[in-house]
Amino acid sequence: MIERLHREESGFTMLEKLGIALVILTALVFVPAIRGAIGDAYDAIFKNTDESGQITQASIAARGVLVTVTALIAFNGTGFLLLYTNLGKRLAFLVGGAASFGWLAIGSLLFVVYAPRGLRPARIEGLNAFQIRVPAAAVMIGSFILFVMFLAAMNRLEEAEAAETA
């Protein structure tokens, strides 16, 4: 048992390596030449304009992808980090995954039951009240299946740890 714990805690974990890289990147931003290069790259990707001066569709799409990825990392990353400090790597991943997919299943269920506010489904061309709920129902079923899978994995992990200590 002690040998296993020692082996798992030797060296840097991926999370620690990422933290060190981000600290170095944050320190490098204070160098004017590097800050200028980062600003130029940001402008080239996210503020690219066409002949009429309008921001291009590719820049808008890149900005949307950046916002989505940042939001997912912030949402899942902060939860994982808090769980990691208290539960350990494996159990934190399983609890975080179960919580995320459980939350997604509940949100999708509410969407299926109450439907979105806004245009009435009867006014949307070609879709009736049932058809507008099909994508939300599919997400609900998929996220519920993943939620149950994470719960089963947590159960197996607890059984393995109980058998190991006995």
Tab-separated table of C-alpha atoms in Angstrom:
chain	number	residue	atom	x	y	z
A	1	MET	CA	0.000	0.000	0.000
A	2	ILE	CA	2.736	2.487	0.967
A	3	GLU	CA	4.765	1.554	-2.109
A	4	ARG	CA	1.741	2.214	-4.336
A	5	LEU	CA	1.161	5.630	-2.777
A	6	HIS	CA	4.826	6.513	-3.131
A	7	ARG	CA	4.860	5.486	-6.806
A	8	GLU	CA	1.751	7.540	-7.598
A	9	GLU	CA	3.103	10.651	-5.905
A	10	SER	CA	6.603	10.607	-7.402
A	11	GLY	CA	7.371	13.278	-10.000
A	12	PHE	CA	5.078	15.976	-11.304
A	13	THR	CA	1.525	15.183	-12.279
A	14	MET	CA	0.102	16.556	-15.512
A	15	LEU	CA	-1.870	19.142	-13.534
A	16	GLU	CA	1.308	20.369	-11.839
A	17	LYS	CA	3.147	20.532	-15.183
A	18	LEU	CA	0.298	22.575	-16.646
A	19	GLY	CA	0.379	24.920	-13.653
A	20	ILE	CA	4.129	25.460	-14.009
A	21	ALA	CA	3.750	26.142	-17.746
A	22	LEU	CA	0.999	28.687	-17.087
A	23	VAL	CA	3.087	30.442	-14.416
A	24	ILE	CA	6.000	30.689	-16.872
A	25	LEU	CA	3.670	31.988	-19.601
A	26	THR	CA	2.244	34.563	-17.194
A	27	ALA	CA	5.766	35.744	-16.319
A	28	LEU	CA	6.714	35.971	-20.012
A	29	VAL	CA	3.749	38.250	-20.717
A	30	PHE	CA	5.555	40.997	-18.780
A	31	VAL	CA	8.301	41.089	-21.444
A	32	PRO	CA	7.207	43.809	-23.939
A	33	ALA	CA	8.375	41.972	-27.078
A	34	ILE	CA	6.547	38.772	-26.124
A	35	ARG	CA	3.437	40.711	-25.090
A	36	GLY	CA	3.472	42.457	-28.488
A	37	ALA	CA	3.810	39.143	-30.339
A	38	ILE	CA	0.909	37.649	-28.364
A	39	GLY	CA	-1.189	40.751	-29.103
A	40	ASP	CA	-0.385	40.533	-32.824
A	41	ALA	CA	-1.319	36.836	-32.897
A	42	TYR	CA	-4.580	37.610	-31.084
A	43	ASP	CA	-5.419	40.373	-33.580
A	44	ALA	CA	-4.576	38.133	-36.549
A	45	ILE	CA	-6.835	35.338	-35.316
A	46	PHE	CA	-9.718	37.085	-33.579
A	47	LYS	CA	-9.865	40.534	-35.218
A	48	ASN	CA	-9.282	39.659	-38.872
A	49	THR	CA	-11.340	41.939	-41.140
A	50	ASP	CA	-12.368	41.747	-44.782
A	51	GLU	CA	-12.266	44.510	-47.431
A	52	SER	CA	-15.352	46.263	-46.055
A	53	GLY	CA	-13.918	46.438	-42.517
A	54	GLN	CA	-16.248	43.797	-41.078
A	55	ILE	CA	-14.867	41.029	-38.872
A	56	THR	CA	-14.674	37.802	-40.883
A	57	GLN	CA	-16.763	34.739	-40.139
A	58	ALA	CA	-13.607	32.744	-39.369
A	59	SER	CA	-12.634	35.252	-36.658
A	60	ILE	CA	-16.108	35.104	-35.159
A	61	ALA	CA	-16.021	31.291	-35.214
A	62	ALA	CA	-12.529	31.236	-33.638
A	63	ARG	CA	-13.731	33.589	-30.900
A	64	GLY	CA	-16.730	31.319	-30.250
A	65	VAL	CA	-14.520	28.240	-30.046
A	66	LEU	CA	-12.158	30.042	-27.644
A	67	VAL	CA	-15.018	31.147	-25.384
A	68	THR	CA	-16.553	27.650	-25.370
A	69	VAL	CA	-13.274	25.879	-24.602
A	70	THR	CA	-12.419	28.421	-21.895
A	71	ALA	CA	-15.845	28.021	-20.295
A	72	LEU	CA	-15.597	24.219	-20.293
A	73	ILE	CA	-12.099	24.314	-18.816
A	74	ALA	CA	-13.171	26.813	-16.159
A	75	PHE	CA	-16.332	24.878	-15.285
A	76	ASN	CA	-14.861	21.384	-15.221
A	77	GLY	CA	-11.336	22.416	-14.231
A	78	THR	CA	-12.238	24.309	-11.077
A	79	GLY	CA	-14.534	21.537	-9.919
A	80	PHE	CA	-11.870	18.918	-10.621
A	81	LEU	CA	-9.213	20.980	-8.846
A	82	LEU	CA	-11.335	21.324	-5.716
A	83	LEU	CA	-12.213	17.633	-5.746
A	84	TYR	CA	-8.597	16.654	-6.494
A	85	THR	CA	-7.352	18.375	-3.356
A	86	ASN	CA	-9.811	16.470	-1.158
A	87	LEU	CA	-10.455	13.133	-2.871
A	88	GLY	CA	-7.410	12.300	-4.974
A	89	LYS	CA	-7.015	12.025	-8.726
A	90	ARG	CA	-9.132	8.973	-9.559
A	91	LEU	CA	-12.078	9.635	-7.288
A	92	ALA	CA	-12.077	13.345	-8.206
A	93	PHE	CA	-12.369	12.458	-11.892
A	94	LEU	CA	-15.249	10.079	-11.229
A	95	VAL	CA	-17.141	12.425	-8.894
A	96	GLY	CA	-16.636	15.357	-11.279
A	97	GLY	CA	-17.799	13.320	-14.264
A	98	ALA	CA	-20.854	12.024	-12.429
A	99	ALA	CA	-21.733	15.536	-11.266
A	100	SER	CA	-21.291	17.051	-14.743
A	101	PHE	CA	-23.358	14.441	-16.543
A	102	GLY	CA	-25.979	14.390	-13.785
A	103	TRP	CA	-26.314	18.166	-14.108
A	104	LEU	CA	-26.578	17.838	-17.901
A	105	ALA	CA	-29.253	15.139	-17.570
A	106	ILE	CA	-31.335	17.298	-15.214
A	107	GLY	CA	-30.973	20.354	-17.464
A	108	SER	CA	-31.975	18.360	-20.545
A	109	LEU	CA	-34.946	16.868	-18.707
A	110	LEU	CA	-36.147	20.364	-17.822
A	111	PHE	CA	-35.747	21.392	-21.470
A	112	VAL	CA	-37.762	18.367	-22.624
A	113	VAL	CA	-40.548	18.950	-20.101
A	114	TYR	CA	-40.883	22.714	-20.272
A	115	ALA	CA	-39.376	23.477	-23.722
A	116	PRO	CA	-37.621	26.734	-24.442
A	117	ARG	CA	-39.279	30.074	-24.041
A	118	GLY	CA	-39.500	32.118	-27.200
A	119	LEU	CA	-41.050	31.063	-30.482
A	120	ARG	CA	-43.839	28.580	-30.109
A	121	PRO	CA	-43.004	25.241	-31.759
A	122	ALA	CA	-46.087	25.563	-33.956
A	123	ARG	CA	-44.589	28.683	-35.575
A	124	ILE	CA	-41.306	27.023	-36.524
A	125	GLU	CA	-41.554	25.807	-40.089
A	126	GLY	CA	-41.631	22.017	-40.309
A	127	LEU	CA	-41.296	21.197	-36.596
A	128	ASN	CA	-44.073	20.212	-34.257
A	129	ALA	CA	-44.002	20.295	-30.450
A	130	PHE	CA	-42.570	16.767	-30.240
A	131	GLN	CA	-39.851	17.193	-32.869
A	132	ILE	CA	-38.373	20.269	-31.211
A	133	ARG	CA	-37.724	18.214	-28.061
A	134	VAL	CA	-35.965	15.283	-29.777
A	135	PRO	CA	-32.382	16.694	-29.563
A	136	ALA	CA	-32.827	17.554	-25.882
A	137	ALA	CA	-34.222	14.080	-25.207
A	138	ALA	CA	-31.216	12.510	-26.952
A	139	VAL	CA	-28.813	14.586	-24.837
A	140	MET	CA	-30.775	13.650	-21.717
A	141	ILE	CA	-30.589	9.926	-22.476
A	142	GLY	CA	-26.889	10.065	-23.383
A	143	SER	CA	-25.920	12.088	-20.329
A	144	PHE	CA	-27.981	9.835	-18.060
A	145	ILE	CA	-26.191	6.762	-19.448
A	146	LEU	CA	-22.809	8.420	-18.829
A	147	PHE	CA	-23.948	9.440	-15.334
A	148	VAL	CA	-24.798	5.802	-14.533
A	149	MET	CA	-21.454	4.675	-15.994
A	150	PHE	CA	-19.561	7.077	-13.731
A	151	LEU	CA	-21.545	5.835	-10.728
A	152	ALA	CA	-20.718	2.223	-11.630
A	153	ALA	CA	-17.030	3.122	-11.971
A	154	MET	CA	-17.093	4.804	-8.549
A	155	ASN	CA	-18.662	1.672	-7.075
A	156	ARG	CA	-15.956	-0.526	-8.633
A	157	LEU	CA	-13.228	1.786	-7.331
A	158	GLU	CA	-14.643	1.687	-3.802
A	159	GLU	CA	-14.925	-2.116	-3.925
A	160	ALA	CA	-11.324	-2.430	-5.141
A	161	GLU	CA	-10.061	-0.133	-2.387
A	162	ALA	CA	-12.089	-2.031	0.234
A	163	ALA	CA	-10.699	-5.373	-0.974
A	164	GLU	CA	-7.173	-3.943	-0.983
A	165	THR	CA	-7.363	-2.735	2.610
A	166	ALA	CA	-8.966	-5.951	3.879
